Short mmCIF file of C-alpha atoms in Angstrom, two decimals:
data_model
loop_
_atom_site.label_atom_id
_atom_site.label_comp_id
_atom_site.label_asym_id
_atom_site.label_seq_id
_atom_site.Cartn_x
_atom_site.Cartn_y
_atom_site.Cartn_z
CA GLU A 46 27.21 -120.17 -47.99
CA LEU A 47 26.39 -123.58 -48.39
CA LYS A 48 27.98 -125.44 -45.33
CA VAL A 49 27.99 -129.13 -44.78
CA GLU A 50 28.00 -130.90 -41.53
CA GLN A 51 28.76 -134.82 -40.93
CA ASN A 52 28.03 -136.64 -37.46
CA PRO A 53 29.61 -138.21 -36.13
CA LEU A 54 33.10 -137.40 -37.10
CA PHE A 55 34.62 -140.74 -35.53
CA LEU A 56 32.82 -143.97 -34.73
CA SER A 57 33.95 -146.91 -33.36
CA MET A 58 31.56 -150.11 -33.78
CA GLN A 59 31.47 -153.71 -33.59
CA GLU A 60 31.13 -156.02 -36.22
CA GLY A 61 27.16 -157.33 -36.38
CA LYS A 62 26.12 -154.03 -35.69
CA ASN A 63 23.48 -151.18 -36.91
CA TYR A 64 24.74 -147.10 -37.58
CA THR A 65 23.33 -144.40 -38.92
CA ILE A 66 25.74 -141.31 -40.26
CA TYR A 67 24.22 -137.82 -40.24
CA CYS A 68 24.85 -135.16 -43.25
CA ASN A 69 23.04 -132.01 -42.44
CA TYR A 70 23.75 -129.04 -45.12
CA SER A 71 22.70 -125.62 -44.65
CA THR A 72 21.10 -124.26 -48.12
CA THR A 73 18.71 -126.04 -50.85
CA SER A 74 20.21 -128.17 -52.64
CA ASP A 75 18.64 -131.69 -54.51
CA ARG A 76 22.04 -132.93 -55.04
CA LEU A 77 23.82 -134.97 -52.72
CA TYR A 78 26.74 -137.51 -52.82
CA TRP A 79 28.49 -140.22 -50.77
CA TYR A 80 32.37 -140.87 -51.05
CA ARG A 81 34.42 -143.80 -49.34
CA GLN A 82 38.24 -143.06 -48.47
CA ASP A 83 40.47 -146.09 -47.50
CA PRO A 84 43.68 -144.96 -45.70
CA GLY A 85 46.58 -144.00 -47.62
CA LYS A 86 43.73 -144.28 -50.82
CA SER A 87 41.77 -141.92 -53.12
CA LEU A 88 38.04 -141.43 -53.30
CA GLU A 89 35.75 -144.16 -54.66
CA SER A 90 31.83 -142.88 -55.20
CA LEU A 91 29.00 -144.65 -53.65
CA PHE A 92 25.74 -142.91 -53.88
CA VAL A 93 24.52 -140.28 -56.24
CA LEU A 94 21.22 -139.15 -54.63
CA LEU A 95 19.47 -136.57 -57.16
CA SER A 96 16.23 -136.17 -55.86
CA ASN A 97 13.77 -135.48 -52.67
CA GLY A 98 13.08 -138.92 -51.17
CA ALA A 99 15.88 -140.77 -52.99
CA VAL A 100 16.78 -143.84 -51.49
CA LYS A 101 20.23 -145.81 -52.81
CA GLN A 102 21.01 -149.41 -51.33
CA GLU A 103 24.74 -150.90 -52.06
CA GLY A 104 25.33 -154.26 -49.66
CA ARG A 105 25.37 -153.27 -46.33
CA LEU A 106 24.92 -149.76 -47.17
CA MET A 107 22.01 -147.34 -47.38
CA ALA A 108 21.78 -143.74 -48.21
CA SER A 109 18.72 -141.46 -48.03
CA LEU A 110 18.08 -137.72 -49.03
CA ASP A 111 15.64 -135.66 -47.56
CA THR A 112 15.72 -131.89 -49.13
CA LYS A 113 12.86 -130.88 -47.14
CA ALA A 114 15.14 -131.23 -43.84
CA ARG A 115 18.22 -130.51 -45.58
CA LEU A 116 19.29 -134.42 -44.34
CA SER A 117 21.10 -137.23 -45.62
CA THR A 118 21.67 -140.33 -43.68
CA LEU A 119 24.09 -143.33 -44.44
CA HIS A 120 23.04 -146.52 -42.52
CA ILE A 121 25.41 -149.10 -42.32
CA THR A 122 23.73 -152.88 -41.23
CA ALA A 123 25.50 -155.35 -39.78
CA ALA A 124 28.47 -153.91 -40.09
CA VAL A 125 31.82 -156.13 -41.24
CA HIS A 126 35.25 -154.92 -40.89
CA ASP A 127 35.68 -154.04 -44.46
CA LEU A 128 33.56 -151.16 -43.86
CA SER A 129 36.19 -149.42 -42.18
CA ALA A 130 36.90 -146.08 -43.87
CA THR A 131 36.34 -142.47 -43.86
CA TYR A 132 32.83 -141.84 -45.40
CA PHE A 133 32.60 -137.92 -46.80
CA CYS A 134 29.15 -136.38 -47.94
CA ALA A 135 29.12 -133.49 -50.35
CA VAL A 136 26.20 -131.14 -51.60
CA ALA A 137 26.31 -129.64 -55.13
CA THR A 138 25.59 -125.91 -54.77
CA ASP A 139 23.29 -123.86 -56.67
CA SER A 140 25.07 -123.70 -59.46
CA ASN A 141 25.81 -127.30 -59.88
CA TYR A 142 29.64 -126.46 -60.78
CA GLN A 143 30.67 -126.95 -57.25
CA LEU A 144 30.82 -129.57 -54.47
CA ILE A 145 30.74 -128.67 -50.62
CA TRP A 146 32.13 -131.47 -48.20
CA GLY A 147 31.41 -132.50 -45.08
CA ALA A 148 34.89 -133.17 -42.88
CA GLY A 149 34.59 -137.07 -43.17
CA THR A 150 33.09 -139.93 -40.87
CA LYS A 151 36.00 -142.19 -39.68
CA LEU A 152 34.37 -145.67 -39.49
CA ILE A 153 36.25 -148.11 -37.24
CA ILE A 154 34.72 -151.55 -36.94
CA LYS A 155 36.20 -154.06 -34.78
CA PRO A 156 35.81 -157.77 -35.08
CA GLU B 269 40.93 -148.55 -68.39
CA ALA B 270 39.20 -145.64 -67.94
CA GLN B 271 40.89 -143.41 -65.54
CA VAL B 272 41.99 -140.24 -63.99
CA THR B 273 45.90 -139.93 -63.54
CA GLN B 274 48.04 -137.46 -61.70
CA ASN B 275 51.48 -136.53 -61.72
CA PRO B 276 53.87 -136.59 -59.62
CA ARG B 277 52.39 -138.65 -56.68
CA TYR B 278 54.87 -137.40 -54.19
CA LEU B 279 56.53 -134.27 -54.21
CA ILE B 280 58.76 -132.39 -52.04
CA THR B 281 60.07 -128.83 -52.38
CA VAL B 282 61.14 -125.75 -50.96
CA THR B 283 59.14 -122.20 -50.81
CA GLY B 284 59.04 -120.58 -53.80
CA LYS B 285 60.06 -123.04 -56.10
CA LYS B 286 57.51 -123.11 -59.14
CA LEU B 287 55.83 -126.36 -59.96
CA THR B 288 53.06 -127.93 -61.99
CA VAL B 289 51.10 -131.06 -60.96
CA THR B 290 49.32 -132.64 -63.86
CA CYS B 291 45.73 -134.42 -64.24
CA SER B 292 44.80 -136.20 -67.10
CA GLN B 293 41.61 -138.29 -67.94
CA ASN B 294 40.79 -140.31 -70.43
CA MET B 295 37.02 -140.43 -70.22
CA ASN B 296 36.32 -137.75 -72.73
CA HIS B 297 34.91 -135.89 -69.52
CA GLU B 298 33.56 -131.94 -69.76
CA TYR B 299 34.03 -131.21 -66.07
CA MET B 300 37.56 -131.45 -63.98
CA SER B 301 37.86 -130.09 -60.38
CA TRP B 302 41.10 -130.10 -57.99
CA TYR B 303 40.63 -130.20 -54.62
CA ARG B 304 42.80 -129.92 -51.32
CA GLN B 305 42.40 -132.31 -48.33
CA ASP B 306 43.79 -131.58 -45.14
CA PRO B 307 42.82 -133.10 -42.21
CA GLY B 308 39.53 -132.36 -40.42
CA LEU B 309 38.63 -130.08 -43.37
CA GLY B 310 37.11 -132.68 -45.53
CA LEU B 311 37.86 -131.90 -49.25
CA ARG B 312 38.17 -127.78 -50.65
CA GLN B 313 37.87 -126.90 -54.20
CA ILE B 314 40.47 -125.22 -55.51
CA TYR B 315 39.47 -124.60 -59.12
CA TYR B 316 37.05 -126.40 -61.73
CA SER B 317 36.44 -126.56 -65.32
CA MET B 318 33.22 -127.11 -67.19
CA ASN B 319 34.91 -127.25 -70.70
CA VAL B 320 37.83 -126.42 -72.94
CA GLU B 321 38.99 -123.09 -72.05
CA VAL B 322 36.30 -122.56 -69.44
CA THR B 323 37.48 -121.94 -65.43
CA ASP B 324 36.56 -120.65 -62.55
CA LYS B 325 37.82 -120.19 -58.86
CA GLY B 326 36.66 -122.67 -56.16
CA ASP B 327 36.70 -122.04 -52.70
CA VAL B 328 40.27 -121.88 -52.00
CA PRO B 329 41.90 -120.58 -55.28
CA GLU B 330 44.46 -118.36 -53.91
CA GLY B 331 48.01 -119.36 -54.69
CA TYR B 332 46.92 -121.47 -57.36
CA LYS B 333 46.32 -121.72 -61.11
CA VAL B 334 44.88 -123.54 -63.63
CA SER B 335 44.50 -123.77 -67.74
CA ARG B 336 42.37 -126.52 -69.65
CA LYS B 337 43.83 -126.20 -73.15
CA GLU B 338 42.75 -129.76 -74.15
CA LYS B 339 39.67 -131.53 -72.88
CA ARG B 340 41.99 -134.01 -71.43
CA ASN B 341 44.51 -132.00 -69.30
CA PHE B 342 43.92 -129.98 -66.49
CA PRO B 343 46.96 -128.93 -64.57
CA LEU B 344 47.29 -127.43 -61.32
CA ILE B 345 50.28 -124.93 -60.97
CA LEU B 346 51.69 -123.45 -57.93
CA GLU B 347 53.44 -120.16 -58.80
CA SER B 348 55.41 -119.50 -55.74
CA PRO B 349 54.56 -122.25 -53.16
CA SER B 350 54.36 -121.90 -49.48
CA PRO B 351 54.05 -124.38 -46.70
CA ASN B 352 50.34 -123.71 -46.07
CA GLN B 353 50.39 -125.19 -49.38
CA THR B 354 51.43 -128.35 -47.92
CA SER B 355 48.29 -131.15 -48.29
CA LEU B 356 47.04 -133.80 -50.74
CA TYR B 357 45.67 -132.66 -53.56
CA PHE B 358 43.41 -134.62 -55.76
CA CYS B 359 41.73 -134.30 -59.59
CA ALA B 360 38.41 -135.34 -60.23
CA SER B 361 36.48 -135.24 -63.50
CA SER B 362 32.77 -136.35 -64.12
CA LEU B 363 31.19 -136.72 -67.67
CA HIS B 364 28.98 -133.87 -67.98
CA ARG B 365 29.81 -129.58 -67.86
CA ALA B 366 27.81 -129.33 -64.22
CA ILE B 367 27.60 -131.82 -61.46
CA THR B 368 25.09 -134.33 -62.20
CA ASP B 369 26.70 -137.44 -61.75
CA THR B 370 30.03 -139.33 -60.16
CA GLN B 371 32.89 -137.45 -60.13
CA TYR B 372 35.92 -139.88 -60.66
CA PHE B 373 39.18 -138.92 -58.46
CA GLY B 374 42.81 -139.45 -59.60
CA PRO B 375 45.10 -141.12 -57.01
CA GLY B 376 46.31 -138.21 -55.59
CA THR B 377 49.37 -135.80 -55.11
CA ARG B 378 51.01 -134.89 -51.63
CA LEU B 379 52.81 -132.08 -51.84
CA THR B 380 55.53 -131.13 -49.15
CA VAL B 381 56.28 -127.69 -49.15
CA LEU B 382 59.35 -126.58 -46.94
#
């Protein structure tokens, strides 16, 4: 059974700092997704990682996937307040018809 | 505008009173899915559909029904709601039959069952 674990679950940081959110999963998969959710809002797609070694960057966010280690990271560079949100990773099952989600990382960036 | 819509956005009901949450997408997507979101648990998949008339159970299907009679619509039915179905529900869709690309989410339906 595929399980997805994110850590940390909560992160409070200062503007300008760098940090990394980790997403570990328990069985083989080569499809991993990162989403952002603002309070009271829906989910917005950030990155789709579809192969081992995939790296995607958008602004201050960079995501990578290591399928051998079953690990994805979401790196935040020089954080700004606007990046405060909850970040979820989700992993596709073997069938590719389902996504299993992590519990989310609530990120608070203080000015 | 390309979007996924859900109705209602908020609903308070009582135990046992049948309800339907509608979901519609205008992007001609093959795949549609329902999730529930509960604090600390992330999203859990209830049902999904790969095409018209093709649906399958997700991780938490008990107490829910779905149908996919048209490509654009994927309603979620609670025949006899119970308080443990109080949650935030999201409908999502993606272009292909399998999850190979981005899922687009609706705005969410906050359901309270008393």
